[in-house]
Amino acid sequence: MEFPNHHRQIVEDLMAGKFVLPQERTYQVLRDNEQSYTYFFKASFNYELRLTQDYAYIVSEESAEMLSRDICIFIALLSYELDRDGKNFLERIQFSEFEMEEIENYFTNSSYIDLILSNKQLKDADARKNFINTLNRRNIIEKTGDNRFVFTSAHKFFMDFANDIVKYENAEKDE
Amino acid sequence: MKAEPKTILRFLVEHYDVIAELFETQLNEGIIAYEVLNQIISKHEHDVKSQLIDYKILSPVNDNYEIRTVYYNLIEFILSEFKPMLPETIEKYHTSVAELFRKIKENINGDKVTLSQRLNDLAIEIRSFYEMVERNTMSLLQETRELKANVKKIDYREKIIRASRWIDEYIIPLNKILDINHSASVANKLYEISEFSNKYRLNFDDEGARVQFEKLYFQLIQVNDNLLRQSKILTNELLPLIERIRTESIILTGWITFMKNPYKRKVPKLLKRKEVSVYSNDTFYNASEIFEQFKNEVDVYFEEEEHESEKWIFDKEHYTKKLKDNLPVENFFSWCNKTLKEDYKKVEIEKFFALTTLAFDEDIEREYGAKPSFDKIRINDLTLTVPKVTINQQPQLIDPNHGIS
């Protein structure tokens, strides 16, 4: 039986919970073989492959809910603080590099400090540093230095979630 | 008594602060209330109320006042403080311009004075149309930038509503008006007039009208260029900017809603990593983690376990004797099976094969019968097909140490 090129890399990355990004060679292979990979992950692990123009990833019934929640809180806080600071938060997150010092400033001076302190992964500088490494492992950010990083296109996965909150709330109101 | 023009202009200059404040009030409230007028005037050194009315700058509306349109437009122009107009207001130019153009076309050979007047009116209509478009674009851009900077600190939801309204009610309809490819657009009508005036500026018997057509033609070239620029501002700058405000506001509203109750909302599904996966880069680390647990060495003592059963050794002497005692044996392999069954509860194939070695002893005489015949012997789950062999000769005793184990 023949598998597409980089098959092992694709399976390794996706099974590690990583987002596969369009600039990676594996992404194109996934795109070219979308149907067979959808079937492969479903038949082998009962996982669902999701492929968008910004990322590919797999989901299972069993979800890393805690991590997902913490990522949502992290991006929500950052977006809010950037906007409060008069920045175009979408552009900043999409195109700019962040320094940990900047993140620290936003988080330590945030009006959501109670929420931050109550969250194990975001409560202090050390926890946040580890958290950034977790995001890096999942390809949600890319570290550009010891204390610097950029968001990858996978951040849109979470922005879409925020977008949907408003959409569903409005739909509920309309009903 | 009619005031001198210079006196009015001087008054406007000297008391500009009062007038600007009155303008601001009318811009926001739509009218200047009697009390507000008094309040504004009392803040300044001179009581100019009577002059404002005498010079016809203010006109009374019931008990309140408003700035006359001509002054209002002047100050509006000076301050570039325009409120965006609904495109319906601009759309009216389509009718007036089209109507004038129709009359010009139909009466091109009619009265020259009327033609001249119509051409003049058409030029004025086109100019006011363009100015209104320009003012609207500029004011929309200004309002959008203000919304972006959120100077008025308005709520995100309100931002979404405002941005959506501007897109749907102002920008998209305005863009339609400026779309030259749209047959019902004003821009398309202007293009038609431009073609028409180009033809008549070169070929018309009345020189005065030719000059007017030429003027109209060059005015339209200028207006078309400007409209194109306005259209570009709308599509390239304003629309993306306001779309972004809307998207940003929606996302931010979503995040703020989420953060009101972050632990109770459903969150997007992320794959839960399993410790063991099909392929894993972490195998080495997983293994080293397990081995690390044994770093603190503790003395471990093993107690030797006793064997439950002793290893079976084929006692050749014993079985040779048994064979000898049973001679003659008609079916050797059956005898082997039967003998073992008598000695052991369970007969292993190993024991069976060991016992059958007796048949290969050189000293015994084997008889196979005239025709080869076979037997089936069942040992546990195994069925063996074996030949029928009869043993007659007494086997010689041999050294028992050569047994099979």
Coordinates of C-alpha atoms in Angstrom, one line a residue:
Chain A
M1 CA 0.0 0.0 0.0
E2 CA 1.4 3.4 -0.9
F3 CA 1.0 6.5 1.2
P4 CA 1.4 10.1 0.1
N5 CA 4.7 11.8 0.7
H6 CA 5.4 13.0 4.3
H7 CA 2.6 10.7 5.5
R8 CA 4.4 10.0 8.7
Q9 CA 5.1 13.7 9.4
I10 CA 1.4 14.5 8.8
V11 CA 0.2 11.8 11.2
E12 CA 2.8 12.7 13.8
D13 CA 1.9 16.4 13.7
L14 CA -1.8 16.0 13.7
M15 CA -1.9 13.3 16.4
A16 CA 0.3 15.6 18.5
G17 CA -2.6 18.1 18.4
K18 CA -0.7 20.5 16.2
F19 CA -2.2 22.8 13.6
V20 CA -0.7 22.1 10.2
L21 CA -0.2 25.5 8.5
P22 CA -0.3 26.4 4.8
Q23 CA 3.4 27.2 4.6
E24 CA 4.3 23.7 5.7
R25 CA 4.9 21.1 2.9
T26 CA 2.6 18.7 4.7
Y27 CA -0.4 21.1 4.3
Q28 CA -0.3 20.8 0.5
V29 CA -0.2 17.0 0.8
L30 CA -3.2 17.1 3.1
R31 CA -5.0 19.4 0.7
D32 CA -4.3 17.1 -2.3
N33 CA -5.4 14.0 -0.4
E34 CA -8.1 15.6 1.7
Q35 CA -10.7 12.9 1.1
S36 CA -8.3 9.9 1.8
Y37 CA -6.9 11.6 5.0
T38 CA -10.4 12.4 6.2
Y39 CA -11.2 8.7 5.8
F40 CA -7.9 7.6 7.2
F41 CA -8.3 9.5 10.5
K42 CA -11.9 8.5 10.8
A43 CA -11.3 4.8 10.2
S44 CA -8.1 4.6 12.2
F45 CA -8.8 6.7 15.3
N46 CA -12.4 8.0 14.9
Y47 CA -11.0 11.5 14.6
E48 CA -12.3 14.2 12.3
L49 CA -10.0 16.0 10.0
R50 CA -10.7 19.7 9.5
L51 CA -9.0 21.6 6.7
T52 CA -9.4 25.3 6.1
Q53 CA -7.4 27.8 4.1
D54 CA -5.6 28.8 7.2
Y55 CA -4.9 25.5 9.0
A56 CA -5.6 21.8 9.2
Y57 CA -6.2 19.9 12.5
I58 CA -8.0 16.9 13.8
V59 CA -10.7 16.7 16.5
S60 CA -11.9 13.9 18.6
E61 CA -14.8 13.5 20.9
E62 CA -12.4 13.6 23.8
S63 CA -11.2 17.2 23.8
A64 CA -8.4 19.0 25.7
E65 CA -11.0 21.3 27.1
M66 CA -8.9 23.0 29.8
L67 CA -6.2 23.9 27.3
S68 CA -8.7 25.2 24.8
R69 CA -10.4 27.3 27.5
D70 CA -7.0 28.7 28.6
I71 CA -6.1 29.6 25.0
C72 CA -9.4 31.4 24.6
I73 CA -8.9 33.4 27.7
F74 CA -5.3 34.3 26.7
I75 CA -6.3 35.5 23.2
A76 CA -9.4 37.2 24.6
L77 CA -7.4 39.1 27.2
L78 CA -4.7 40.1 24.7
S79 CA -7.3 41.3 22.1
Y80 CA -9.1 43.3 24.7
E81 CA -5.9 44.9 26.1
L82 CA -4.5 45.7 22.7
D83 CA -7.8 47.4 21.7
R84 CA -7.8 49.3 25.0
D85 CA -4.3 50.5 24.2
G86 CA -5.6 51.9 20.9
K87 CA -4.1 49.2 18.7
N88 CA -5.7 47.4 15.8
F89 CA -5.7 44.1 17.7
L90 CA -6.6 42.0 14.7
E91 CA -3.7 43.4 12.6
R92 CA -1.3 43.2 15.5
I93 CA -2.1 39.6 16.2
Q94 CA -2.1 38.7 12.5
F95 CA 1.1 40.5 11.4
S96 CA 3.3 41.7 14.3
E97 CA 5.8 40.2 16.6
F98 CA 5.2 40.2 20.4
E99 CA 7.8 40.5 23.1
M100 CA 7.1 38.7 26.4
E101 CA 7.7 42.0 28.1
E102 CA 4.7 43.5 26.3
I103 CA 2.5 40.5 27.2
E104 CA 3.6 40.8 30.8
N105 CA 2.7 44.5 30.8
Y106 CA -0.7 43.8 29.5
F107 CA -1.4 41.0 31.8
T108 CA -0.1 42.5 35.0
N109 CA -2.0 45.7 34.5
S110 CA -5.2 44.2 33.1
S111 CA -8.5 45.0 34.7
Y112 CA -9.2 41.2 34.4
I113 CA -6.6 40.5 37.0
D114 CA -8.9 38.3 39.0
L115 CA -9.5 36.0 36.1
I116 CA -5.8 35.9 35.4
L117 CA -4.8 35.0 38.9
S118 CA -7.4 32.3 39.1
N119 CA -6.0 30.6 36.0
K120 CA -3.2 28.1 36.6
Q121 CA -1.6 28.6 33.2
L122 CA -1.8 32.4 33.1
K123 CA -1.4 33.4 36.8
D124 CA 2.2 34.6 36.7
A125 CA 5.2 35.2 34.5
D126 CA 6.6 31.7 34.8
A127 CA 3.2 30.1 34.1
R128 CA 2.7 32.3 31.1
K129 CA 6.1 31.5 29.8
N130 CA 5.3 27.8 29.9
F131 CA 2.0 28.5 28.4
I132 CA 3.7 30.2 25.4
N133 CA 5.7 27.0 24.9
T134 CA 2.5 25.0 24.9
L135 CA 1.1 27.3 22.2
N136 CA 4.4 26.9 20.3
R137 CA 4.1 23.1 20.4
R138 CA 0.6 23.3 19.0
N139 CA 1.7 25.7 16.2
I140 CA -0.6 28.4 17.4
I141 CA 2.4 30.7 17.8
E142 CA 5.9 30.5 16.4
K143 CA 8.7 31.5 18.7
T144 CA 11.1 33.9 16.9
G145 CA 13.5 34.2 19.9
D146 CA 13.7 33.4 23.6
N147 CA 11.2 36.1 24.5
R148 CA 9.6 36.8 21.2
F149 CA 6.9 35.2 19.1
V150 CA 4.4 35.7 16.3
F151 CA 0.9 34.2 16.0
T152 CA 0.4 31.8 13.2
S153 CA -2.7 31.6 11.0
A154 CA -4.1 29.0 13.5
H155 CA -5.1 31.9 15.7
K156 CA -8.0 32.4 13.4
F157 CA -9.5 29.2 14.8
F158 CA -10.0 31.0 18.1
M159 CA -11.1 34.3 16.4
D160 CA -13.8 32.4 14.6
F161 CA -15.0 31.1 17.9
A162 CA -15.3 34.6 19.3
N163 CA -17.1 35.6 16.1
D164 CA -19.6 32.7 16.6
I165 CA -20.4 33.8 20.1
V166 CA -22.0 37.0 18.8
K167 CA -23.6 35.2 15.9
Y168 CA -25.3 32.6 18.1
E169 CA -26.3 35.2 20.7
N170 CA -27.9 37.3 18.0
A171 CA -29.6 34.2 16.5
E172 CA -30.9 33.3 20.0
K173 CA -32.3 36.8 20.4
D174 CA -34.0 36.7 17.0
E175 CA -35.7 33.4 17.8
Chain B
M1 CA -32.4 98.5 6.9
K2 CA -30.1 96.3 4.7
A3 CA -26.6 96.0 6.2
E4 CA -23.5 96.5 4.1
P5 CA -21.9 93.2 2.8
K6 CA -18.6 94.2 4.4
T7 CA -20.3 95.0 7.7
I8 CA -21.8 91.5 7.7
L9 CA -18.5 89.8 6.8
R10 CA -16.7 91.9 9.5
F11 CA -19.3 90.8 12.0
L12 CA -18.8 87.2 11.1
V13 CA -15.0 87.5 11.6
E14 CA -15.3 89.4 14.9
H15 CA -17.9 87.1 16.4
Y16 CA -16.8 83.9 14.8
D17 CA -16.6 82.1 18.2
V18 CA -20.3 82.7 18.9
I19 CA -21.3 81.6 15.4
A20 CA -19.1 78.5 15.5
E21 CA -20.7 77.5 18.9
L22 CA -24.2 78.1 17.5
F23 CA -23.3 76.0 14.4
E24 CA -22.1 73.2 16.7
T25 CA -25.4 73.3 18.6
Q26 CA -27.5 73.1 15.4
L27 CA -25.3 70.4 14.0
N28 CA -25.9 68.2 17.1
E29 CA -29.4 69.3 18.1
G30 CA -30.9 70.2 14.7
I31 CA -32.1 73.5 16.2
I32 CA -30.9 76.2 18.6
A33 CA -33.2 76.5 21.6
Y34 CA -34.0 79.9 22.9
E35 CA -32.3 79.3 26.3
V36 CA -29.3 77.8 24.6
L37 CA -28.9 80.9 22.4
N38 CA -29.0 83.1 25.4
Q39 CA -26.6 80.9 27.2
I40 CA -24.1 81.0 24.4
I41 CA -24.4 84.8 23.9
S42 CA -24.0 85.4 27.7
K43 CA -20.7 83.5 27.7
H44 CA -19.2 86.1 25.3
E45 CA -18.4 89.7 25.9
H46 CA -20.9 91.4 23.6
D47 CA -24.6 90.8 23.2
V48 CA -24.9 90.1 19.5
K49 CA -28.4 88.6 19.5
S50 CA -30.0 91.5 17.7
Q51 CA -27.3 91.7 15.0
L52 CA -27.6 87.9 14.4
I53 CA -31.2 88.4 13.6
D54 CA -30.9 91.8 11.8
Y55 CA -28.2 90.4 9.5
K56 CA -30.4 87.4 8.8
I57 CA -27.9 85.0 10.1
L58 CA -30.4 83.4 12.5
S59 CA -34.0 83.0 11.7
P60 CA -36.7 82.2 14.3
V61 CA -38.5 78.8 14.2
N62 CA -41.4 78.9 16.6
D63 CA -39.7 79.9 19.9
N64 CA -36.3 78.7 18.8
Y65 CA -33.8 79.6 16.2
E66 CA -31.8 78.2 13.4
I67 CA -28.9 79.4 11.2
R68 CA -30.0 80.3 7.7
T69 CA -29.0 77.7 5.1
V70 CA -26.6 80.0 3.3
Y71 CA -24.6 80.7 6.4
Y72 CA -24.9 77.2 7.6
N73 CA -23.5 75.9 4.4
L74 CA -20.7 78.5 4.5
I75 CA -19.6 77.5 8.0
E76 CA -20.1 73.8 7.2
F77 CA -17.8 74.3 4.2
I78 CA -15.2 76.3 6.2
L79 CA -15.1 73.7 9.0
S80 CA -15.5 70.7 6.7
E81 CA -18.0 69.5 9.2
F82 CA -20.4 67.6 7.1
K83 CA -22.9 65.0 8.3
P84 CA -23.1 62.1 5.9
M85 CA -26.1 62.3 3.7
L86 CA -28.3 59.3 2.8
P87 CA -27.6 58.4 -0.8
E88 CA -31.3 58.9 -1.5
T89 CA -30.5 62.6 -1.2
I90 CA -27.8 62.3 -3.7
E91 CA -29.8 60.1 -6.0
K92 CA -32.2 63.0 -6.7
Y93 CA -29.5 64.4 -9.0
H94 CA -30.1 61.5 -11.3
T95 CA -33.6 62.8 -11.9
S96 CA -32.7 66.5 -12.2
V97 CA -29.6 65.8 -14.4
A98 CA -31.4 63.3 -16.6
E99 CA -34.4 65.6 -17.0
L100 CA -32.3 68.6 -18.1
F101 CA -30.2 66.4 -20.4
R102 CA -33.4 65.0 -22.0
K103 CA -34.7 68.5 -22.6
I104 CA -31.4 69.6 -24.1
K105 CA -31.4 66.6 -26.4
E106 CA -35.0 67.0 -27.5
N107 CA -34.7 70.8 -28.1
I108 CA -31.2 70.9 -29.4
N109 CA -32.4 72.9 -32.4
G110 CA -34.9 75.0 -30.5
D111 CA -34.5 78.4 -28.8
K112 CA -30.8 79.1 -28.2
V113 CA -31.4 81.2 -25.1
T114 CA -33.3 78.4 -23.4
L115 CA -30.6 75.9 -24.5
S116 CA -28.0 78.1 -23.1
Q117 CA -29.9 78.4 -19.8
R118 CA -30.4 74.6 -19.6
L119 CA -26.7 74.0 -20.3
N120 CA -25.9 76.4 -17.5
D121 CA -28.3 74.7 -15.1
L122 CA -26.9 71.3 -16.0
A123 CA -23.4 72.5 -15.2
I124 CA -24.6 73.8 -11.8
E125 CA -26.4 70.5 -11.1
I126 CA -23.4 68.4 -12.0
R127 CA -21.2 70.6 -9.8
S128 CA -23.5 70.4 -6.8
F129 CA -23.8 66.6 -7.4
Y130 CA -20.1 66.2 -7.3
E131 CA -19.6 68.4 -4.3
M132 CA -22.2 66.5 -2.4
V133 CA -20.5 63.2 -3.2
E134 CA -17.2 64.6 -2.2
R135 CA -18.6 65.9 1.1
N136 CA -20.3 62.6 1.8
T137 CA -17.2 60.6 1.1
M138 CA -15.1 62.9 3.3
S139 CA -17.6 62.9 6.1
L140 CA -18.0 59.2 6.0
L141 CA -14.2 58.8 6.1
Q142 CA -14.0 61.2 9.0
E143 CA -16.8 59.5 10.9
T144 CA -15.2 56.1 10.3
R145 CA -11.8 57.2 11.5
E146 CA -13.5 58.6 14.6
L147 CA -15.3 55.4 15.1
K148 CA -12.0 53.5 14.7
A149 CA -10.3 55.6 17.3
N150 CA -13.5 55.4 19.4
V151 CA -13.2 59.0 20.5
K152 CA -16.7 58.9 21.8
K153 CA -16.1 55.7 23.7
I154 CA -19.0 54.0 22.3
D155 CA -19.9 50.4 23.1
Y156 CA -18.7 47.6 20.8
R157 CA -22.2 46.5 20.0
E158 CA -23.1 50.0 19.0
K159 CA -20.0 50.1 16.9
I160 CA -21.1 46.9 15.0
I161 CA -24.5 48.5 14.5
R162 CA -23.1 51.8 13.3
A163 CA -20.5 50.2 11.0
S164 CA -23.1 47.8 9.5
R165 CA -25.5 50.8 8.9
W166 CA -22.9 52.8 7.2
I167 CA -21.9 50.0 4.9
D168 CA -25.5 49.0 4.0
E169 CA -27.1 52.4 3.9
Y170 CA -24.4 54.8 2.9
I171 CA -21.3 53.2 1.3
I172 CA -22.8 50.5 -0.9
P173 CA -25.6 52.7 -2.3
L174 CA -23.2 55.6 -2.8
N175 CA -20.9 53.2 -4.6
K176 CA -23.8 52.3 -6.9
I177 CA -24.4 55.9 -7.7
L178 CA -20.7 56.2 -8.7
D179 CA -20.6 52.9 -10.6
I180 CA -20.2 53.9 -14.2
N181 CA -21.0 50.4 -15.4
H182 CA -24.4 50.5 -13.8
S183 CA -26.9 51.8 -16.3
A184 CA -29.1 53.5 -13.7
S185 CA -26.2 55.3 -12.0
V186 CA -25.6 59.0 -12.0
A187 CA -22.0 58.4 -13.1
N188 CA -23.3 56.5 -16.2
K189 CA -25.6 59.4 -17.0
L190 CA -22.8 61.8 -16.7
Y191 CA -20.8 59.7 -19.1
E192 CA -23.6 59.8 -21.6
I193 CA -23.8 63.6 -21.3
S194 CA -20.0 63.8 -21.8
E195 CA -20.3 61.8 -25.1
F196 CA -23.1 64.1 -26.2
S197 CA -21.3 67.3 -25.3
N198 CA -18.1 66.1 -27.0
K199 CA -20.1 65.7 -30.2
Y200 CA -21.7 69.1 -30.1
R201 CA -18.7 71.1 -28.9
L202 CA -17.2 70.3 -32.3
N203 CA -20.2 70.3 -34.5
F204 CA -23.0 72.9 -33.7
D205 CA -24.1 75.9 -35.6
D206 CA -24.3 78.3 -32.6
E207 CA -20.9 79.4 -31.4
G208 CA -22.1 80.4 -27.9
A209 CA -23.7 76.9 -27.4
R210 CA -20.5 75.2 -28.8
V211 CA -18.5 77.0 -26.1
Q212 CA -20.9 76.0 -23.5
F213 CA -20.8 72.3 -24.7
E214 CA -17.0 72.5 -24.6
K215 CA -17.1 73.9 -21.0
L216 CA -19.5 71.2 -20.0
Y217 CA -17.4 68.5 -21.7
F218 CA -14.2 69.6 -19.8
Q219 CA -16.1 69.9 -16.6
L220 CA -17.4 66.4 -17.0
I221 CA -13.9 65.0 -17.7
Q222 CA -12.8 66.6 -14.4
V223 CA -15.9 65.4 -12.6
N224 CA -15.5 61.9 -13.9
D225 CA -11.9 61.8 -12.7
N226 CA -12.9 63.1 -9.3
L227 CA -15.8 60.6 -9.1
L228 CA -13.5 57.8 -9.9
R229 CA -11.2 59.0 -7.1
Q230 CA -14.1 59.1 -4.7
S231 CA -15.2 55.7 -5.8
K232 CA -11.7 54.4 -5.1
I233 CA -11.6 56.0 -1.7
L234 CA -14.9 54.2 -1.0
T235 CA -13.9 50.8 -2.2
N236 CA -10.2 50.8 -1.3
E237 CA -10.1 52.7 1.9
L238 CA -13.5 53.3 3.5
L239 CA -15.1 49.9 2.9
P240 CA -12.1 47.8 4.1
L241 CA -11.7 50.2 7.1
I242 CA -15.3 50.0 8.2
E243 CA -15.5 46.2 7.5
R244 CA -12.5 45.8 9.8
I245 CA -14.2 47.9 12.5
R246 CA -17.2 45.7 12.2
T247 CA -15.2 42.4 12.3
E248 CA -13.0 43.7 15.1
S249 CA -16.0 44.8 17.1
I250 CA -17.8 41.5 16.6
I251 CA -14.7 39.5 17.7
L252 CA -14.1 41.8 20.7
T253 CA -17.8 41.7 21.7
G254 CA -17.5 37.9 21.5
W255 CA -14.4 37.9 23.7
I256 CA -15.9 40.2 26.2
T257 CA -19.1 38.1 26.4
F258 CA -16.8 35.0 26.8
M259 CA -14.8 36.6 29.6
K260 CA -18.0 37.3 31.6
N261 CA -18.3 33.6 32.2
P262 CA -15.2 31.9 30.8
Y263 CA -15.6 28.6 32.7
K264 CA -19.1 28.0 31.8
R265 CA -19.0 28.4 28.1
K266 CA -18.4 25.7 25.6
V267 CA -15.0 26.1 24.0
P268 CA -13.8 24.9 20.6
K269 CA -12.6 21.3 20.6
L270 CA -8.9 20.7 20.6
L271 CA -7.3 17.3 20.2
K272 CA -6.4 15.7 23.5
R273 CA -2.8 14.4 23.2
K274 CA -2.4 10.7 24.0
E275 CA 0.6 9.5 25.9
V276 CA 1.3 6.8 23.4
S277 CA 0.7 7.5 19.8
V278 CA 1.4 5.5 16.7
Y279 CA 4.5 7.5 15.9
S280 CA 6.1 9.5 18.7
N281 CA 9.1 11.7 18.9
D282 CA 8.7 11.6 22.6
T283 CA 9.3 7.9 23.0
F284 CA 12.8 8.5 24.2
Y285 CA 11.7 11.0 26.8
N286 CA 8.8 8.8 27.9
A287 CA 11.2 6.0 28.4
S288 CA 13.7 8.1 30.2
E289 CA 10.9 9.4 32.4
I290 CA 10.1 5.8 33.4
F291 CA 13.7 5.0 34.0
E292 CA 14.2 8.1 36.1
Q293 CA 11.8 6.6 38.6
F294 CA 14.4 3.9 39.3
K295 CA 17.2 6.3 39.9
N296 CA 16.9 5.9 43.7
E297 CA 18.2 2.4 43.9
V298 CA 16.9 0.1 46.7
D299 CA 18.3 -3.3 47.5
V300 CA 16.0 -5.9 46.1
Y301 CA 16.1 -9.6 47.2
F302 CA 14.8 -12.4 45.2
E303 CA 13.8 -15.7 46.7
E304 CA 14.5 -18.6 44.5
E305 CA 11.2 -20.3 43.6
E306 CA 10.9 -24.0 43.6
H307 CA 10.1 -25.6 40.4
E308 CA 6.5 -26.8 40.3
S309 CA 7.3 -29.9 38.2
E310 CA 10.6 -31.6 37.6
K311 CA 12.0 -31.8 34.2
W312 CA 11.1 -35.1 32.5
I313 CA 13.9 -37.4 31.5
F314 CA 13.3 -40.4 29.3
D315 CA 14.1 -43.6 31.2
K316 CA 15.1 -45.7 28.3
E317 CA 16.1 -48.7 30.4
H318 CA 12.7 -48.8 32.0
Y319 CA 10.7 -48.6 28.8
T320 CA 13.0 -51.1 27.0
K321 CA 12.2 -53.5 29.8
K322 CA 8.5 -52.8 29.5
L323 CA 8.6 -53.4 25.7
K324 CA 10.5 -56.7 26.3
D325 CA 7.9 -57.8 28.8
N326 CA 5.1 -57.1 26.3
L327 CA 6.5 -58.8 23.3
P328 CA 5.3 -59.5 20.7
V329 CA 3.8 -56.0 20.2
E330 CA 1.5 -56.0 17.2
N331 CA 1.2 -52.2 16.8
F332 CA 4.2 -50.4 18.2
F333 CA 2.9 -46.8 18.0
S334 CA -0.4 -47.7 19.7
W335 CA 1.6 -49.5 22.4
C336 CA 3.7 -46.4 22.9
N337 CA 0.6 -44.2 23.3
K338 CA -1.1 -46.7 25.6
T339 CA 2.0 -47.2 27.8
L340 CA 2.4 -43.5 28.3
K341 CA -1.2 -43.0 29.1
E342 CA -0.9 -45.6 31.8
D343 CA 2.1 -43.8 33.3
Y344 CA 1.0 -40.2 32.9
K345 CA -2.2 -38.3 33.1
K346 CA -1.2 -36.1 30.1
V347 CA 0.9 -37.4 27.3
E348 CA 3.1 -34.7 25.7
I349 CA 4.3 -35.2 22.2
E350 CA 7.9 -35.0 23.5
K351 CA 7.3 -38.1 25.6
F352 CA 5.7 -39.9 22.7
F353 CA 8.6 -39.2 20.3
A354 CA 11.1 -40.2 22.9
L355 CA 9.4 -43.6 23.4
T356 CA 9.1 -44.2 19.7
T357 CA 12.9 -44.1 19.4
L358 CA 12.9 -47.7 20.8
A359 CA 11.7 -48.8 17.4
F360 CA 14.9 -47.7 15.7
D361 CA 17.1 -49.8 17.9
E362 CA 19.3 -52.0 15.6
D363 CA 18.7 -55.1 17.7
I364 CA 15.0 -55.3 17.2
E365 CA 13.1 -56.9 14.4
R366 CA 10.4 -54.8 12.8
E367 CA 7.7 -56.3 10.7
Y368 CA 5.7 -54.1 8.3
G369 CA 3.2 -56.6 6.8
A370 CA 2.6 -57.3 3.1
K371 CA 0.8 -54.1 2.4
P372 CA 1.7 -50.8 4.1
S373 CA -1.1 -49.8 6.4
F374 CA -1.4 -46.8 8.6
D375 CA -2.9 -45.9 11.9
K376 CA -4.1 -42.6 13.4
I377 CA -3.0 -41.7 16.9
R378 CA -4.3 -38.7 18.8
I379 CA -2.0 -37.0 21.3
N380 CA -3.7 -34.0 22.9
D381 CA -4.7 -31.8 19.9
L382 CA -2.4 -33.5 17.5
T383 CA -3.4 -36.4 15.2
L384 CA -0.4 -38.4 14.0
T385 CA -0.5 -40.7 11.0
V386 CA 1.8 -43.6 11.8
P387 CA 2.6 -46.9 10.0
K388 CA 1.6 -50.2 11.6
V389 CA 4.8 -51.8 12.9
T390 CA 5.0 -55.2 14.7
I391 CA 8.0 -55.9 17.0
N392 CA 9.0 -59.5 17.4
Q393 CA 12.6 -59.6 18.4
Q394 CA 13.6 -58.9 22.0
P395 CA 15.5 -55.7 22.1
Q396 CA 19.0 -55.7 23.6
L397 CA 19.5 -53.7 26.7
I398 CA 21.6 -50.6 26.0
D399 CA 23.3 -48.0 28.1
P400 CA 20.4 -46.0 29.7
N401 CA 22.5 -42.8 29.8
H402 CA 21.9 -42.4 26.0
G403 CA 18.2 -41.5 26.5
I404 CA 16.5 -38.5 25.0
S405 CA 15.6 -35.7 27.3

